[in-house]
Every structure is written in structure tokens, then in C-alpha cells.
Amino acid sequence: MVTIPPASPSTQPRQAAIFFILITVTLDVLSFGIVIPVLPKLVEDFMSGDTAEAASIYGIMGMAWALMQFVCSPIQGALSDRFGRRPIVLLSNLGLGLDYIFMALAPSVTWLFVGRVISGIAASSFSTAGAYIADVTLPEKRAAGFGMIGAAFGLGFILGPAVGGLLGVVDPRLPFWGAAATSLVNACYGFFVLPE
């Protein structure tokens, strides 16, 4: 029988940090998926039931989110090279949490649109997460680390719409509150476990 020695004190903080990064990636993707079931209905309500106009605005919101991801991911990566991975990842989580609250309280479609733009900016920490994994994993474990990021990405896409649909049955704004709580708790967790 093979016994595995317990993790050394030096690897335990690293494992906690990697776990935090994987949760962060999952939440970043979840930020897109969680609103998929409820956002069309919210937009339609703001448009007084005009389905055609609501569909157009919903499409523009999705494009704005993706565009912000595309533009801001390399910027966040460059900022993390200059200022460190930790502050960028923590600010991303904090930004997502505050943005979800902003969207939960949105009184108009304009607020929802601005919220989606902010969400795209805050959720663009994939490059920073990848860089962090590269920094803290051994060369022979790096491919596995990037594979875990891919798995976290997929998990976020699976959980987002499922959680959003379940919470949206209770109240269409509840998914935003749930995501805000999760992101803010994760930011607090990361503050204690994520070394530079």
C-alpha cells in the first residue's frame, strides 16, 4: 500500500491559492451565464413587452459584454505584470460583486446595459488567472493547471444558466443577488489565501 505524505506547509498555501483562482474563473464565466435565463425577461419588461426591441437590446448587451472581455483581458494581464496578480484578481472579484448589486437594483434598461459593460470589464481576469497558475505551478504540473482552468471555465458555463434559472423562478433579480454574494465572499476568501 502506498501512503501519500501530507502536504508540506509550503504547498498548502499554494493549493489554497490555486483553488481560489479556479473559483474565480468559474465565477467569471458564471457572471455571463447566470443572467441568461432572466435578462431577456427583465429587458422585455423594461421595453413594455416589445419582444422585438427587447431581443435587439439583449443582443447588444451580449455583444458589449464580450467586447469588454476582449478589450480588457490583455489590459488586466498587463496590469497584473506591473502591479502583481493578487490586486488585479481581488479587484476583479470585488468589481463583479458590486456590479451584480448594481444590476439587481437596475431601474431601467440603460442601467442593465451599463451593468453588463462593467461585468465584462470585471470578469476579464482570465489572462491574470492563467498567468497566476503559470507562476505558482511547477513546470511539469503547468499543463494540468491550465487544464483545471479549462474545467473551471466549463463548470461556470454549466452552473450559470442552471442557477440563474432556478433563482429566477423565485424572482428575476435574485440571480444577481446570489452572484453578488458569491463574488464578494470569494474576494474576502482570496484576501486571506492568495499570496502575491
Backbone as ProteinMPNN parsed JSONL, in Angstrom:
{"seq_chain_A": "MVTIPPASPSTQPRQAAIFFILITVTLDVLSFGIVIPVLPKLVEDFMSGDTAEAASIYGIMGMAWALMQFVCSPIQGALSDRFGRRPIVLLSNLGLGLDYIFMALAPSVTWLFVGRVISGIAASSFSTAGAYIADVTLPEKRAAGFGMIGAAFGLGFILGPAVGGLLGVVDPRLPFWGAAATSLVNACYGFFVLPE", "coords_chain_A": {"N_chain_A": [[0.846, -1.18, 0.0], [0.55, 2.17, -0.855], [1.505, 5.084, 0.719], [0.587, 8.434, 0.875], [2.406, 11.252, 1.536], [1.548, 13.876, 3.841], [0.599, 17.155, 2.712], [3.142, 19.565, 2.532], [3.795, 22.424, 4.675], [4.503, 24.522, 2.983], [3.286, 23.945, 0.549], [0.58, 23.957, 1.085], [-0.532, 26.665, 1.271], [-0.184, 27.338, -1.421], [-1.876, 25.512, -2.711], [-4.351, 26.373, -1.725], [-4.42, 28.895, -2.886], [-4.468, 28.237, -5.625], [-6.921, 26.918, -5.704], [-8.588, 29.097, -5.1], [-8.154, 30.673, -7.421], [-9.277, 29.002, -9.363], [-11.953, 29.006, -8.527], [-12.469, 31.69, -8.974], [-12.259, 31.895, -11.791], [-14.403, 30.245, -12.48], [-16.521, 31.784, -11.415], [-16.26, 34.096, -12.968], [-17.066, 33.219, -15.52], [-19.554, 32.285, -14.848], [-20.765, 34.699, -14.375], [-21.558, 35.574, -16.837], [-23.313, 33.536, -17.659], [-25.3, 33.283, -15.644], [-27.232, 35.216, -15.887], [-28.495, 34.677, -18.235], [-31.015, 33.2, -18.284], [-32.769, 35.093, -17.096], [-32.342, 37.734, -17.935], [-33.437, 38.356, -20.574], [-36.213, 38.501, -20.004], [-36.292, 40.563, -18.085], [-35.364, 42.71, -19.641], [-37.389, 42.783, -21.57], [-39.572, 43.457, -19.947], [-38.8, 46.054, -19.204], [-39.042, 47.196, -21.69], [-41.702, 47.434, -22.063], [-42.982, 45.09, -22.918], [-42.333, 44.827, -25.615], [-41.217, 42.606, -27.677], [-39.511, 42.357, -29.939], [-37.865, 44.663, -29.864], [-36.739, 44.249, -27.359], [-35.293, 41.878, -27.804], [-33.363, 42.793, -29.585], [-31.959, 44.658, -27.988], [-31.066, 42.944, -25.994], [-29.297, 41.341, -27.446], [-27.38, 43.285, -28.093], [-26.434, 43.846, -25.539], [-25.181, 41.408, -24.902], [-23.156, 41.428, -26.829], [-21.738, 43.692, -25.998], [-20.775, 42.85, -23.501], [-19.055, 40.736, -24.301], [-17.278, 42.18, -25.92], [-16.073, 43.898, -24.052], [-14.751, 41.978, -22.527], [-12.924, 41.066, -24.466], [-11.408, 43.385, -24.987], [-10.481, 44.174, -22.45], [-9.197, 42.004, -21.191], [-6.419, 41.637, -22.089], [-5.454, 44.05, -21.099], [-5.856, 43.85, -18.335], [-4.125, 41.721, -17.937], [-1.645, 42.929, -18.535], [-1.608, 44.881, -16.528], [-1.473, 43.218, -14.318], [1.053, 42.184, -14.644], [2.54, 44.405, -14.081], [1.661, 45.396, -11.526], [1.233, 43.164, -10.002], [-0.283, 39.931, -9.534], [-2.164, 39.412, -7.527], [-3.588, 41.892, -6.562], [-5.044, 42.542, -8.882], [-6.662, 40.306, -9.44], [-8.171, 40.2, -7.064], [-9.458, 42.714, -7.134], [-10.973, 42.325, -9.424], [-12.811, 40.355, -8.569], [-14.104, 41.801, -6.525], [-15.136, 43.904, -8.054], [-16.942, 42.494, -9.701], [-18.781, 41.586, -7.765], [-19.858, 44.029, -6.769], [-20.917, 44.995, -9.143], [-22.942, 43.137, -9.715], [-24.741, 43.784, -7.673], [-25.39, 46.381, -8.485], [-26.706, 45.75, -10.902], [-28.828, 44.231, -9.911], [-30.342, 46.16, -8.699], [-31.121, 47.715, -10.798], [-33.052, 50.218, -12.334], [-33.784, 50.633, -14.924], [-33.426, 49.827, -18.459], [-31.126, 50.961, -19.405], [-29.45, 51.07, -17.177], [-29.106, 48.311, -16.822], [-27.674, 47.741, -19.152], [-25.301, 49.238, -18.762], [-24.436, 47.863, -16.524], [-23.869, 45.328, -17.652], [-21.713, 46.007, -19.259], [-19.832, 46.8, -17.313], [-19.639, 44.359, -15.999], [-18.439, 42.79, -17.983], [-15.941, 44.011, -18.07], [-14.981, 43.602, -15.426], [-15.039, 40.847, -15.291], [-12.967, 39.958, -16.795], [-10.653, 38.554, -16.104], [-9.279, 36.339, -16.978], [-6.793, 36.136, -18.282], [-5.08, 37.012, -16.288], [-5.582, 35.083, -14.338], [-4.632, 32.801, -15.653], [-1.928, 33.506, -15.884], [-1.265, 33.58, -13.187], [-1.568, 30.887, -12.449], [0.479, 29.82, -14.026], [2.622, 30.999, -12.735], [2.663, 29.808, -10.161], [2.693, 27.052, -10.38], [4.601, 24.061, -10.776], [6.831, 23.38, -13.533], [6.301, 20.808, -14.665], [3.725, 20.406, -13.848], [2.228, 22.339, -14.975], [0.646, 22.13, -17.343], [-1.473, 20.601, -16.387], [-2.506, 22.442, -14.586], [-3.433, 24.465, -16.324], [-5.322, 22.943, -17.607], [-7.132, 22.584, -15.524], [-8.078, 25.189, -15.317], [-9.492, 25.346, -17.715], [-11.474, 23.437, -17.132], [-12.75, 24.722, -14.991], [-13.757, 26.912, -16.35], [-15.617, 25.628, -18.059], [-17.321, 24.575, -16.078], [-18.407, 26.914, -15.009], [-19.959, 27.766, -17.198], [-21.833, 25.749, -17.251], [-23.043, 25.837, -14.692], [-23.934, 28.508, -14.472], [-26.333, 29.254, -16.194], [-28.051, 27.277, -15.132], [-28.236, 27.81, -12.34], [-29.112, 30.459, -12.496], [-31.612, 30.08, -13.741], [-33.007, 28.571, -11.785], [-33.015, 30.329, -9.54], [-34.24, 32.484, -10.725], [-36.883, 31.741, -10.988], [-37.982, 32.254, -8.543], [-37.54, 35.035, -8.188], [-36.855, 37.431, -10.661], [-34.642, 39.031, -10.226], [-33.154, 37.849, -8.301], [-31.012, 36.051, -9.084], [-28.927, 37.882, -9.551], [-28.413, 38.929, -7.0], [-27.588, 36.595, -5.673], [-25.259, 35.973, -7.128], [-23.761, 38.248, -6.551], [-23.313, 37.979, -3.78], [-21.793, 35.61, -3.769], [-19.499, 36.36, -5.257], [-18.451, 38.451, -3.679], [-17.933, 37.141, -1.252], [-16.021, 35.371, -2.195], [-14.008, 37.198, -2.878], [-13.285, 38.095, -0.322], [-12.36, 35.684, 0.772], [-10.186, 35.219, -0.957], [-8.565, 37.352, -0.236], [-7.342, 36.483, 2.073], [-6.135, 34.035, 1.39], [-4.691, 34.254, -0.958], [-1.549, 34.561, -2.02], [0.981, 36.88, -3.228]], "CA_chain_A": [[0.0, 0.0, 0.0], [1.337, 3.395, -0.975], [0.997, 6.188, 1.533], [0.927, 9.753, 0.349], [2.732, 12.133, 2.66], [0.718, 15.077, 3.894], [1.158, 18.329, 2.04], [4.016, 20.369, 3.384], [3.235, 23.742, 4.934], [4.736, 25.448, 1.873], [2.378, 23.674, -0.565], [-0.81, 24.206, 1.462], [-0.992, 27.969, 0.794], [-0.232, 27.312, -2.881], [-3.09, 24.797, -3.093], [-5.483, 27.262, -1.434], [-4.407, 29.96, -3.893], [-4.931, 27.659, -6.89], [-8.364, 26.711, -5.552], [-9.21, 30.412, -5.23], [-8.101, 31.068, -8.83], [-10.262, 28.198, -10.09], [-13.269, 29.544, -8.165], [-12.586, 32.985, -9.639], [-12.557, 31.652, -13.206], [-15.779, 29.742, -12.532], [-17.428, 32.908, -11.18], [-16.194, 34.994, -14.117], [-17.909, 32.667, -16.581], [-20.899, 32.261, -14.287], [-21.316, 36.055, -14.488], [-22.239, 35.659, -18.127], [-24.382, 32.557, -17.776], [-26.353, 33.336, -14.632], [-28.299, 36.14, -16.279], [-29.11, 34.246, -19.492], [-32.447, 32.897, -18.172], [-33.622, 36.17, -16.572], [-32.117, 39.031, -18.573], [-34.415, 38.671, -21.628], [-37.498, 38.89, -19.401], [-36.125, 41.892, -17.489], [-35.296, 43.689, -20.733], [-38.73, 42.872, -22.157], [-40.401, 44.223, -19.01], [-38.422, 47.463, -19.34], [-39.479, 47.652, -23.011], [-43.166, 47.344, -22.044], [-43.447, 43.915, -23.64], [-41.93, 44.84, -27.028], [-40.274, 41.498, -27.788], [-38.51, 42.613, -30.985], [-36.899, 45.637, -29.352], [-36.038, 43.608, -26.243], [-34.324, 40.937, -28.37], [-32.269, 43.591, -30.141], [-31.182, 45.207, -26.87], [-30.41, 41.809, -25.342], [-28.152, 41.0, -28.292], [-26.367, 44.337, -27.931], [-25.831, 43.64, -24.213], [-24.259, 40.278, -25.008], [-22.003, 41.879, -27.598], [-20.972, 44.625, -25.166], [-20.064, 42.041, -22.505], [-17.954, 40.041, -24.971], [-16.31, 43.185, -26.369], [-15.3, 44.325, -22.885], [-13.837, 40.868, -22.236], [-11.879, 41.059, -25.493], [-10.555, 44.57, -24.849], [-9.905, 44.356, -21.115], [-8.358, 40.885, -20.743], [-4.983, 41.931, -22.19], [-5.124, 45.19, -20.231], [-5.701, 43.306, -16.984], [-2.894, 40.937, -17.926], [-0.511, 43.864, -18.451], [-1.629, 45.479, -15.19], [-1.014, 42.219, -13.344], [2.512, 42.102, -14.779], [3.142, 45.596, -13.465], [1.307, 45.586, -10.116], [1.095, 41.875, -9.338], [-1.522, 39.179, -9.845], [-3.107, 39.451, -6.402], [-4.539, 43.006, -6.544], [-5.913, 42.534, -10.062], [-7.671, 39.254, -9.263], [-9.075, 40.601, -5.978], [-10.299, 43.813, -7.63], [-11.921, 41.736, -10.367], [-13.887, 39.751, -7.774], [-14.838, 42.883, -5.871], [-15.89, 44.591, -9.106], [-18.086, 41.664, -10.087], [-19.77, 41.611, -6.686], [-20.539, 45.332, -6.766], [-21.69, 45.114, -10.38], [-24.172, 42.356, -9.563], [-25.659, 44.593, -6.862], [-25.816, 47.451, -9.393], [-27.689, 45.203, -11.84], [-30.015, 43.808, -9.164], [-31.117, 47.363, -8.376], [-31.313, 48.496, -12.027], [-34.423, 50.673, -12.558], [-34.039, 50.828, -16.358], [-32.605, 49.02, -19.352], [-29.825, 51.627, -19.511], [-28.655, 50.581, -16.046], [-28.731, 46.931, -17.113], [-26.63, 47.779, -20.176], [-24.065, 49.679, -18.096], [-24.03, 46.743, -15.677], [-23.249, 44.291, -18.477], [-20.394, 46.519, -19.665], [-18.961, 46.691, -16.134], [-19.432, 42.933, -15.773], [-17.444, 42.342, -18.954], [-14.632, 44.531, -17.647], [-14.569, 42.952, -14.176], [-14.918, 39.397, -15.474], [-11.94, 39.67, -17.806], [-9.414, 38.209, -15.397], [-8.772, 35.039, -17.421], [-5.352, 36.207, -18.562], [-4.398, 37.104, -14.995], [-5.695, 33.767, -13.695], [-3.69, 31.917, -16.334], [-0.573, 33.901, -15.5], [-1.053, 33.174, -11.794], [-1.349, 29.439, -12.458], [1.831, 29.608, -14.56], [3.589, 31.446, -11.725], [2.716, 29.022, -8.919], [2.791, 25.612, -10.607], [5.874, 23.552, -11.276], [6.741, 23.193, -14.992], [5.68, 19.532, -15.035], [2.309, 20.444, -13.451], [1.615, 23.52, -15.583], [-0.414, 21.72, -18.27], [-2.618, 20.212, -15.557], [-3.081, 23.684, -14.062], [-4.224, 25.1, -17.385], [-6.485, 22.079, -17.811], [-8.104, 22.891, -14.463], [-8.719, 26.455, -15.682], [-10.495, 24.995, -18.722], [-12.587, 22.771, -16.45], [-13.469, 25.754, -14.237], [-14.476, 27.671, -17.374], [-16.782, 24.826, -18.432], [-18.226, 24.491, -14.936], [-19.134, 28.18, -14.944], [-20.971, 27.789, -18.253], [-22.891, 24.806, -16.885], [-23.746, 26.286, -13.489], [-24.536, 29.83, -14.616], [-27.738, 29.221, -16.598], [-28.844, 26.427, -14.238], [-28.501, 28.568, -11.107], [-29.937, 31.607, -12.868], [-32.982, 29.622, -13.976], [-33.632, 28.186, -10.516], [-33.26, 31.522, -8.729], [-35.143, 33.369, -11.457], [-38.27, 31.328, -10.756], [-38.408, 32.944, -7.321], [-37.551, 36.465, -8.507], [-35.893, 37.611, -11.757], [-33.431, 39.744, -9.788], [-32.456, 37.033, -7.304], [-29.704, 35.575, -9.548], [-27.918, 38.93, -9.387], [-28.059, 38.985, -5.579], [-26.813, 35.398, -5.37], [-23.928, 36.11, -7.722], [-23.051, 39.292, -5.797], [-22.86, 37.395, -2.514], [-20.735, 34.648, -4.054], [-18.287, 37.077, -5.678], [-17.889, 39.203, -2.555], [-17.364, 36.157, -0.323], [-14.789, 34.878, -2.814], [-12.999, 38.256, -2.742], [-12.812, 38.045, 1.073], [-11.571, 34.452, 0.884], [-8.931, 35.447, -1.67], [-7.741, 38.307, 0.505], [-6.582, 35.76, 3.089], [-5.407, 32.848, 0.922], [-3.974, 34.467, -2.219], [-0.293, 35.306, -1.902], [1.402, 37.536, -4.478]], "C_chain_A": [[0.892, 1.245, 0.0], [0.701, 4.464, -0.105], [1.487, 7.496, 0.948], [1.235, 10.656, 1.527], [1.839, 13.353, 2.66], [1.417, 16.242, 3.209], [2.016, 19.118, 3.016], [3.396, 21.732, 3.604], [3.417, 24.701, 3.769], [3.791, 25.205, 0.71], [0.927, 23.951, -0.21], [-1.291, 25.591, 1.039], [-1.103, 28.018, -0.727], [-1.508, 26.624, -3.356], [-4.325, 25.655, -2.837], [-5.566, 28.375, -2.47], [-4.897, 29.446, -5.236], [-6.43, 27.419, -6.835], [-9.111, 28.034, -5.711], [-9.241, 30.86, -6.688], [-9.137, 30.293, -9.634], [-11.682, 28.661, -9.782], [-13.498, 30.866, -8.892], [-12.931, 32.816, -11.109], [-13.989, 31.156, -13.36], [-16.777, 30.885, -12.368], [-17.419, 33.902, -12.336], [-17.115, 34.513, -15.232], [-19.359, 32.606, -16.12], [-21.567, 33.627, -14.423], [-22.021, 36.264, -15.814], [-23.472, 34.764, -18.142], [-25.54, 32.73, -16.825], [-27.514, 34.236, -15.045], [-29.004, 35.711, -17.558], [-30.599, 33.935, -19.326], [-33.32, 34.096, -17.795], [-33.479, 37.495, -17.31], [-33.104, 39.323, -19.704], [-35.759, 39.145, -21.071], [-37.408, 40.273, -18.768], [-36.108, 42.969, -18.567], [-36.675, 43.876, -21.352], [-39.674, 43.659, -21.252], [-40.093, 45.712, -19.109], [-38.89, 48.055, -20.673], [-41.002, 47.558, -23.163], [-43.687, 46.212, -22.925], [-43.093, 43.877, -25.109], [-40.814, 43.81, -27.229], [-39.173, 41.768, -28.801], [-37.436, 43.58, -30.489], [-36.081, 45.03, -28.209], [-34.974, 42.644, -26.757], [-33.116, 41.672, -28.933], [-31.357, 44.119, -29.031], [-30.425, 44.094, -26.149], [-29.172, 41.376, -26.134], [-27.021, 42.005, -28.16], [-25.672, 44.199, -26.576], [-24.819, 42.496, -24.236], [-22.992, 40.652, -25.756], [-21.114, 42.799, -26.764], [-20.165, 43.868, -24.117], [-18.847, 41.376, -23.134], [-16.873, 41.018, -25.432], [-15.446, 43.664, -25.207], [-14.319, 43.238, -22.448], [-12.639, 40.905, -23.178], [-10.887, 42.204, -25.29], [-9.8, 44.559, -23.52], [-9.042, 43.2, -20.629], [-6.871, 41.173, -20.913], [-4.549, 43.104, -21.315], [-4.929, 44.704, -18.801], [-4.441, 42.461, -16.874], [-1.664, 41.823, -17.785], [-0.441, 44.517, -17.071], [-1.131, 44.492, -14.14], [0.491, 42.005, -13.448], [3.186, 43.259, -14.051], [2.914, 45.659, -11.954], [1.174, 44.279, -9.335], [-0.254, 41.239, -9.632], [-2.594, 39.405, -8.776], [-4.061, 40.638, -6.466], [-5.505, 42.995, -7.728], [-7.022, 41.5, -9.902], [-8.663, 39.637, -8.167], [-9.996, 41.735, -6.416], [-11.332, 43.313, -8.634], [-13.101, 41.116, -9.627], [-14.748, 40.807, -7.1], [-15.702, 43.628, -6.885], [-17.103, 43.806, -9.554], [-19.177, 41.703, -9.027], [-20.556, 42.904, -6.66], [-21.392, 45.516, -8.013], [-22.991, 44.321, -10.308], [-25.197, 43.117, -8.727], [-26.237, 45.717, -7.709], [-26.912, 46.943, -10.333], [-28.962, 44.749, -11.131], [-30.93, 44.988, -8.869], [-31.489, 48.187, -9.608], [-32.774, 48.894, -12.23], [-34.768, 50.832, -14.041], [-33.113, 49.939, -17.168], [-31.222, 49.646, -19.533], [-28.904, 51.164, -18.386], [-28.2, 49.143, -16.297], [-27.592, 46.885, -18.129], [-25.287, 48.179, -19.56], [-23.532, 48.556, -17.2], [-23.359, 45.636, -16.463], [-21.865, 44.719, -18.951], [-19.406, 46.374, -18.506], [-18.645, 45.222, -15.843], [-18.386, 42.379, -16.728], [-16.043, 42.791, -18.592], [-14.124, 43.752, -16.432], [-14.325, 41.458, -14.356], [-13.823, 39.021, -16.458], [-10.601, 39.307, -17.178], [-8.833, 36.87, -15.833], [-7.266, 35.062, -17.662], [-4.559, 36.272, -17.261], [-4.436, 35.765, -14.268], [-4.717, 32.781, -14.325], [-2.254, 32.225, -15.961], [-0.268, 33.465, -14.07], [-0.776, 31.673, -11.713], [0.058, 29.126, -12.971], [2.895, 29.973, -13.526], [3.761, 30.451, -10.582], [2.799, 27.514, -9.129], [4.187, 25.257, -11.105], [5.742, 23.292, -12.774], [6.045, 21.897, -15.398], [4.195, 19.474, -14.672], [1.542, 21.559, -14.172], [0.467, 23.158, -16.522], [-1.666, 21.306, -17.499], [-3.3, 21.442, -14.976], [-3.934, 24.392, -15.094], [-5.456, 24.267, -17.723], [-7.565, 22.333, -16.768], [-8.8, 24.221, -14.738], [-9.796, 26.201, -16.731], [-11.712, 24.326, -18.107], [-13.416, 23.772, -15.657], [-14.306, 26.613, -15.176], [-15.759, 26.93, -17.768], [-17.8, 24.727, -17.316], [-19.052, 25.765, -14.791], [-20.236, 28.266, -15.983], [-22.11, 26.826, -17.968], [-23.724, 25.36, -15.733], [-24.502, 27.595, -13.685], [-26.002, 29.798, -15.012], [-28.611, 28.377, -15.675], [-29.22, 27.174, -12.964], [-29.399, 29.761, -11.402], [-31.389, 31.228, -13.092], [-33.705, 29.269, -12.69], [-33.965, 29.405, -9.66], [-34.265, 32.451, -9.399], [-36.606, 33.001, -11.316], [-38.827, 32.05, -9.54], [-38.563, 34.435, -7.587], [-36.515, 36.691, -9.605], [-34.62, 38.356, -11.363], [-32.606, 38.945, -8.775], [-31.126, 36.465, -7.813], [-28.595, 36.609, -9.377], [-27.459, 39.024, -7.931], [-27.211, 37.778, -5.177], [-25.391, 35.484, -5.903], [-23.108, 37.172, -6.992], [-22.488, 38.722, -4.503], [-21.694, 36.446, -2.743], [-19.426, 35.343, -4.415], [-17.634, 37.819, -4.517], [-17.28, 38.276, -1.505], [-16.05, 35.618, -0.887], [-13.668, 35.912, -2.729], [-12.419, 38.258, -1.328], [-11.932, 36.819, 1.299], [-10.194, 34.646, 0.236], [-8.001, 36.393, -0.95], [-6.831, 37.586, 1.499], [-5.725, 34.633, 2.52], [-4.537, 33.102, -0.302], [-2.691, 35.246, -1.982], [0.051, 35.958, -3.226], [2.17, 36.551, -5.334]], "O_chain_A": [[1.855, 1.342, 0.76], [-0.502, 4.713, -0.189], [2.652, 7.637, 0.577], [0.406, 10.808, 2.425], [1.417, 13.818, 1.602], [2.644, 16.306, 3.136], [1.651, 19.308, 4.176], [2.557, 22.164, 2.812], [2.596, 25.597, 3.57], [3.504, 26.13, -0.049], [0.111, 24.162, -1.106], [-2.385, 25.692, 0.484], [-2.006, 28.659, -1.265], [-2.153, 27.093, -4.295], [-5.251, 25.661, -3.649], [-6.66, 28.756, -2.887], [-5.658, 30.131, -5.921], [-7.137, 27.684, -7.807], [-10.145, 28.09, -6.377], [-10.259, 31.379, -7.146], [-9.804, 30.864, -10.496], [-12.526, 28.705, -10.677], [-14.601, 31.129, -9.371], [-13.803, 33.516, -11.625], [-14.708, 31.59, -14.259], [-17.767, 30.953, -13.097], [-18.453, 34.489, -12.655], [-17.856, 35.302, -15.818], [-20.279, 32.845, -16.902], [-22.786, 33.714, -14.57], [-22.972, 37.04, -15.904], [-24.545, 35.179, -18.582], [-26.666, 32.361, -17.159], [-28.645, 34.039, -14.603], [-30.008, 36.314, -17.935], [-31.393, 34.37, -20.161], [-34.501, 34.118, -18.14], [-34.41, 38.301, -17.308], [-33.581, 40.454, -19.795], [-36.366, 40.075, -21.601], [-38.335, 41.074, -18.894], [-36.751, 44.01, -18.43], [-37.085, 45.004, -21.629], [-40.488, 44.443, -21.74], [-41.003, 46.54, -19.099], [-39.11, 49.262, -20.779], [-41.52, 47.599, -24.279], [-44.708, 46.358, -23.597], [-43.523, 42.957, -25.805], [-39.639, 44.088, -26.989], [-38.013, 41.44, -28.549], [-36.243, 43.341, -30.675], [-34.878, 45.269, -28.105], [-33.872, 42.592, -26.212], [-31.98, 41.224, -28.777], [-30.133, 44.035, -29.129], [-29.279, 44.281, -25.742], [-28.128, 41.082, -25.552], [-25.849, 41.632, -28.118], [-24.464, 44.409, -26.472], [-23.736, 42.602, -23.66], [-21.892, 40.251, -25.375], [-19.888, 42.702, -26.815], [-19.006, 44.199, -23.866], [-17.746, 41.434, -22.587], [-15.683, 40.714, -25.343], [-14.233, 43.82, -25.353], [-13.193, 43.536, -22.046], [-11.491, 40.791, -22.748], [-9.676, 42.014, -25.406], [-8.617, 44.897, -23.472], [-8.221, 43.394, -19.732], [-6.111, 40.975, -19.965], [-3.412, 43.147, -20.846], [-3.97, 45.086, -18.131], [-3.765, 42.476, -15.845], [-0.752, 41.517, -17.016], [0.642, 44.688, -16.511], [-0.452, 44.876, -13.188], [1.14, 41.681, -12.454], [4.265, 43.105, -13.479], [3.838, 45.938, -11.19], [1.016, 44.308, -8.114], [-1.231, 41.923, -9.938], [-3.774, 39.568, -9.086], [-5.272, 40.419, -6.426], [-6.661, 43.396, -7.588], [-8.184, 41.781, -10.192], [-9.865, 39.423, -8.32], [-11.187, 41.72, -6.103], [-12.449, 43.828, -8.682], [-14.255, 41.323, -10.004], [-15.975, 40.715, -7.105], [-16.86, 43.945, -6.61], [-18.174, 44.375, -9.765], [-20.357, 41.838, -9.348], [-21.782, 42.888, -6.542], [-22.463, 46.12, -7.954], [-24.028, 44.783, -10.786], [-26.389, 43.097, -9.035], [-27.439, 45.98, -7.659], [-27.921, 47.617, -10.539], [-30.056, 44.866, -11.685], [-32.149, 44.833, -8.797], [-32.107, 49.243, -9.48], [-33.647, 48.028, -12.294], [-35.913, 51.131, -14.381], [-32.15, 49.375, -16.649], [-30.25, 48.934, -19.788], [-27.724, 50.898, -18.612], [-27.052, 48.794, -16.022], [-26.659, 46.094, -17.99], [-24.266, 47.538, -19.808], [-22.324, 48.33, -17.13], [-22.377, 45.057, -15.996], [-20.951, 43.899, -19.036], [-18.289, 45.889, -18.687], [-17.517, 44.884, -15.483], [-17.538, 41.583, -16.325], [-15.075, 42.055, -18.78], [-12.98, 43.298, -16.411], [-13.502, 40.871, -13.654], [-13.761, 37.876, -16.906], [-9.546, 39.708, -17.669], [-7.982, 36.315, -15.138], [-6.554, 34.129, -17.293], [-3.496, 35.663, -17.143], [-3.449, 35.357, -13.655], [-4.054, 32.019, -13.623], [-1.452, 31.315, -15.746], [0.845, 33.033, -13.771], [0.131, 31.238, -11.003], [0.748, 28.27, -12.418], [3.943, 29.331, -13.453], [4.871, 30.265, -10.084], [2.958, 26.767, -8.164], [4.855, 26.053, -11.764], [4.64, 23.008, -13.245], [5.283, 21.88, -16.365], [3.481, 18.587, -15.139], [0.332, 21.696, -13.989], [-0.577, 23.81, -16.499], [-2.784, 21.622, -17.906], [-4.527, 21.489, -14.881], [-5.028, 24.866, -14.787], [-6.502, 24.808, -18.081], [-8.757, 22.305, -17.073], [-9.982, 24.374, -14.431], [-10.886, 26.769, -16.654], [-12.845, 24.602, -18.5], [-14.644, 23.69, -15.646], [-15.427, 26.997, -14.843], [-16.841, 27.515, -17.808], [-19.004, 24.787, -17.563], [-20.244, 25.712, -14.489], [-21.322, 28.774, -15.701], [-23.239, 27.06, -18.399], [-24.954, 25.355, -15.786], [-25.586, 27.776, -13.131], [-26.848, 30.266, -14.25], [-29.775, 28.708, -15.45], [-30.381, 27.173, -12.556], [-30.333, 30.044, -10.652], [-32.296, 31.956, -12.688], [-34.872, 29.618, -12.511], [-35.065, 29.505, -9.118], [-35.046, 33.122, -8.725], [-37.48, 33.847, -11.5], [-40.002, 32.416, -9.509], [-39.589, 35.029, -7.255], [-35.396, 36.191, -9.494], [-33.628, 38.315, -12.091], [-31.488, 39.333, -8.436], [-30.175, 36.4, -7.034], [-27.452, 36.253, -9.089], [-26.268, 39.179, -7.658], [-26.239, 37.914, -4.435], [-24.437, 35.116, -5.218], [-21.897, 37.017, -6.829], [-21.326, 38.952, -4.169], [-20.715, 36.471, -1.997], [-18.363, 34.956, -3.93], [-16.41, 37.818, -4.384], [-16.234, 38.584, -0.934], [-15.082, 35.431, -0.149], [-12.507, 35.553, -2.531], [-11.21, 38.405, -1.15], [-10.885, 36.907, 1.94], [-9.17, 34.282, 0.814], [-6.78, 36.258, -1.04], [-5.702, 38.01, 1.742], [-4.691, 34.3, 3.099], [-3.721, 32.252, -0.657], [-2.731, 36.457, -1.767], [-0.538, 35.616, -4.25], [2.614, 36.899, -6.428]]}, "name": "protein", "num_of_chains": 1, "seq": "MVTIPPASPSTQPRQAAIFFILITVTLDVLSFGIVIPVLPKLVEDFMSGDTAEAASIYGIMGMAWALMQFVCSPIQGALSDRFGRRPIVLLSNLGLGLDYIFMALAPSVTWLFVGRVISGIAASSFSTAGAYIADVTLPEKRAAGFGMIGAAFGLGFILGPAVGGLLGVVDPRLPFWGAAATSLVNACYGFFVLPE"}
